[in-house]
Short mmCIF file of C-alpha atoms and ligand atoms in Angstrom, two decimals:
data_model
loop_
_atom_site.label_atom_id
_atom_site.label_comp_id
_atom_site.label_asym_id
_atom_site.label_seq_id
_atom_site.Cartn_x
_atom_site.Cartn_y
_atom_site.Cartn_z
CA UNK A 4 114.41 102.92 87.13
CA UNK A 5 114.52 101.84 90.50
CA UNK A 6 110.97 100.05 90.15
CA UNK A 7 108.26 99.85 92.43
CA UNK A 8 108.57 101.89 95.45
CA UNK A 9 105.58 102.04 97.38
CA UNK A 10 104.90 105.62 98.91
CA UNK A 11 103.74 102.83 101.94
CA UNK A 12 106.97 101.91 102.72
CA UNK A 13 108.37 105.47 102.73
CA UNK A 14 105.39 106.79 105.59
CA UNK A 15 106.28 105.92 108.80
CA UNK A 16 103.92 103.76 110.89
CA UNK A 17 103.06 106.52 113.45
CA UNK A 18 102.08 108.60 111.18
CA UNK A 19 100.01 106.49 109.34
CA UNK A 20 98.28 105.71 112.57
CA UNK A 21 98.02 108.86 113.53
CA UNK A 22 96.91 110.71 110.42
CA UNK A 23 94.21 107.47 110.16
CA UNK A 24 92.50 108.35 114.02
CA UNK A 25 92.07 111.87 112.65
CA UNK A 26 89.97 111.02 109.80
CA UNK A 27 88.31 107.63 111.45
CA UNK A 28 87.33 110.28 114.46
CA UNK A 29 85.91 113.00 111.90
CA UNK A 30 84.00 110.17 110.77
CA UNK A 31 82.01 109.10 113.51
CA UNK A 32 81.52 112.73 114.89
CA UNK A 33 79.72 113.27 111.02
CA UNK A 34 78.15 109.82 111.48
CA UNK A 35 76.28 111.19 114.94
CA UNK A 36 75.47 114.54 113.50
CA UNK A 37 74.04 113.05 110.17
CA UNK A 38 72.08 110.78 112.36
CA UNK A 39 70.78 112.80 114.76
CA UNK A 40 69.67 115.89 112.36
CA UNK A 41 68.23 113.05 110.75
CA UNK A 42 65.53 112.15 113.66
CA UNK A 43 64.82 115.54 113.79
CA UNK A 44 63.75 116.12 110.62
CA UNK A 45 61.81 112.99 110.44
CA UNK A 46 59.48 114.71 114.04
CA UNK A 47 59.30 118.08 112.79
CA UNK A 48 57.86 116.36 109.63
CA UNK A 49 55.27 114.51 111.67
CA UNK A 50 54.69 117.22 114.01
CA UNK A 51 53.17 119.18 111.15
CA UNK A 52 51.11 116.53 109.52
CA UNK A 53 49.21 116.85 112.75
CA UNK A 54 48.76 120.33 112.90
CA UNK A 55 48.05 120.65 109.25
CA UNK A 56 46.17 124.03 109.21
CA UNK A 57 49.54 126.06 109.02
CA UNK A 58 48.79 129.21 106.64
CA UNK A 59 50.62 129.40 103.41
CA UNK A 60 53.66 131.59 104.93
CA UNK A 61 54.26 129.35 108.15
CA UNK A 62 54.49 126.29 106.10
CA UNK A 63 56.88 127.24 103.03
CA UNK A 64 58.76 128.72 106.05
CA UNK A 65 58.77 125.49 107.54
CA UNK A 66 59.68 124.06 103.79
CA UNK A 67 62.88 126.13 104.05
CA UNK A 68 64.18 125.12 107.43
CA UNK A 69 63.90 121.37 105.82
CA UNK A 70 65.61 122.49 103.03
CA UNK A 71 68.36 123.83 105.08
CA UNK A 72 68.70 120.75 107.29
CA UNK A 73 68.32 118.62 104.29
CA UNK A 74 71.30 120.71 102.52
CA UNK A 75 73.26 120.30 105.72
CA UNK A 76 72.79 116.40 105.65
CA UNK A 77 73.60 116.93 102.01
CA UNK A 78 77.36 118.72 103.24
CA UNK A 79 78.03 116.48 105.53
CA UNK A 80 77.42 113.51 103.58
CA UNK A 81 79.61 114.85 100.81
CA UNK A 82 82.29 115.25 103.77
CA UNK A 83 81.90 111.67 104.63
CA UNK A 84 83.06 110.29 100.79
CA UNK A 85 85.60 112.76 101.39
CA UNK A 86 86.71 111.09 104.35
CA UNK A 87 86.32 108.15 102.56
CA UNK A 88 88.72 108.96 99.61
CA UNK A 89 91.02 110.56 102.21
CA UNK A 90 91.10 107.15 104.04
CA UNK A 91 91.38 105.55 100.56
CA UNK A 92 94.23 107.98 99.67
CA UNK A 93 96.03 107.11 103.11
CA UNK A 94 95.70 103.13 101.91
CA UNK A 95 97.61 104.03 99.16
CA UNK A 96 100.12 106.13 100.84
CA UNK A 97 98.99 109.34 98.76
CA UNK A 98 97.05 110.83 101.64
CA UNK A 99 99.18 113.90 104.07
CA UNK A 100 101.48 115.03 101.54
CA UNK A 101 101.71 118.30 99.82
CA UNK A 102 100.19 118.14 95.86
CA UNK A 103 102.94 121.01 95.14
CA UNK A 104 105.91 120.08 96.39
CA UNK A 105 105.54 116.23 98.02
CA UNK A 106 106.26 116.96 101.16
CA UNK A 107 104.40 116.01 104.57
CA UNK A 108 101.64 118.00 105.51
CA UNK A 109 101.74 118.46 109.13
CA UNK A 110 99.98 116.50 111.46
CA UNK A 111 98.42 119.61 113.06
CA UNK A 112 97.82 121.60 109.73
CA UNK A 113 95.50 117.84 108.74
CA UNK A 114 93.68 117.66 112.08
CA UNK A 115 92.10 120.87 111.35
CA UNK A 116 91.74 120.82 107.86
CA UNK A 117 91.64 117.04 106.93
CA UNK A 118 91.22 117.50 103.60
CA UNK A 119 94.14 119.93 102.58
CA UNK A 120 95.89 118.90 100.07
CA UNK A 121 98.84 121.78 100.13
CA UNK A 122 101.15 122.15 102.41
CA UNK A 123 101.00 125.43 104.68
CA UNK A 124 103.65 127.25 102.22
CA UNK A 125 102.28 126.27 99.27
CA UNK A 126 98.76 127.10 100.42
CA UNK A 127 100.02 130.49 101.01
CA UNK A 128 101.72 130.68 97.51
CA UNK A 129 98.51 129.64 96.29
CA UNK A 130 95.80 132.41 98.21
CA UNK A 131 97.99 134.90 97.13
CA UNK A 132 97.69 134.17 93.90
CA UNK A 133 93.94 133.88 94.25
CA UNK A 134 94.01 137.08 95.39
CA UNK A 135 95.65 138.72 93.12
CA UNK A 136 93.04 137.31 90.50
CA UNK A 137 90.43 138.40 92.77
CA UNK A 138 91.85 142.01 92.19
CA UNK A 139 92.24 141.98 89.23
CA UNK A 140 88.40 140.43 88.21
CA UNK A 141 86.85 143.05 90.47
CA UNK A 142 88.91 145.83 88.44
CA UNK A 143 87.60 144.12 85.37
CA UNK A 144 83.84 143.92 86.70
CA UNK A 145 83.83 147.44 87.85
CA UNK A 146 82.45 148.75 84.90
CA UNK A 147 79.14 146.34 85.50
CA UNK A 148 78.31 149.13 87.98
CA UNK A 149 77.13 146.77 91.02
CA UNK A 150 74.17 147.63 93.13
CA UNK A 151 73.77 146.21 96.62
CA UNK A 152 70.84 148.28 97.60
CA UNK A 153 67.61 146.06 96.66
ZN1 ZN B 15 103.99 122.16 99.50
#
């Protein structure tokens, strides 16, 4: 027992820094976009209070598009606690390293998928295994006799 060795001490400081901009920046892009998709929602809400006479089929249509941009503020909210846990995770030293094997996850494989949590091997390991399943559930499901053509 060697005691209490903080995964902290083992990252080196660049890193940390480094792997801490990515997420901080990812942040405040999500910040802007969350706010600004919010102000538009909020006038296409008041534009048609005004109008008000929209037929039945113009306004759910107009229910849907809020519905989508709600369920896009929705996403990208969720992808702020996850940059939040991330940065929480990178407090503690946990954050950039493979949940396979323990080692680093490269700095380029994080800044364009922040969130992995394999590194590129075992990611690979890991879709090919999917896939594999995937075959072998659509051989299983074949029988259900699927039917595209509504
Ligand atoms: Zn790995």
């Amino acid at each position: 027992m060697s005691g209490q060795q903080t995964a902290k001490d083992n990252m080196k400081r660049g890193r940390y820094d480094e792997l801490k901009g990515i997420l901080e920046e990812r942040r405040r892009e999500i910040m802007s976009e969350v706010q600004g998709r919010m102000r538009d929602v909020r006038a296409e809400g008041a534009g048609s209070t005004v109008q008000g006479v929209l037929d039945a089929a113009e306004s759910s249509e107009m229910d849907i598009q809020d519905e989508i941009e709600f369920a896009l503020i929705q996403m990208k909210a969720e992808t702020l606690s996850k940059i939040d846990e991330a940065l929480r995770r990178l407090e503690e030293a946990t954050y950039g390293y493979c949940f396979e094997c323990g080692e680093e996850i490269s700095e380029r494989r994080l800044r364009a998928l922040p969130f992995a949590v394999r590194c590129k091997d075992c990611e690979e390991a890991r879709e090919m295994a999917q896939q594999r399943e995937r075959i072998q559930a659509r051989r299983g499901s074949a029988t259900l006799g699927f039917d595209m053509r509504g």
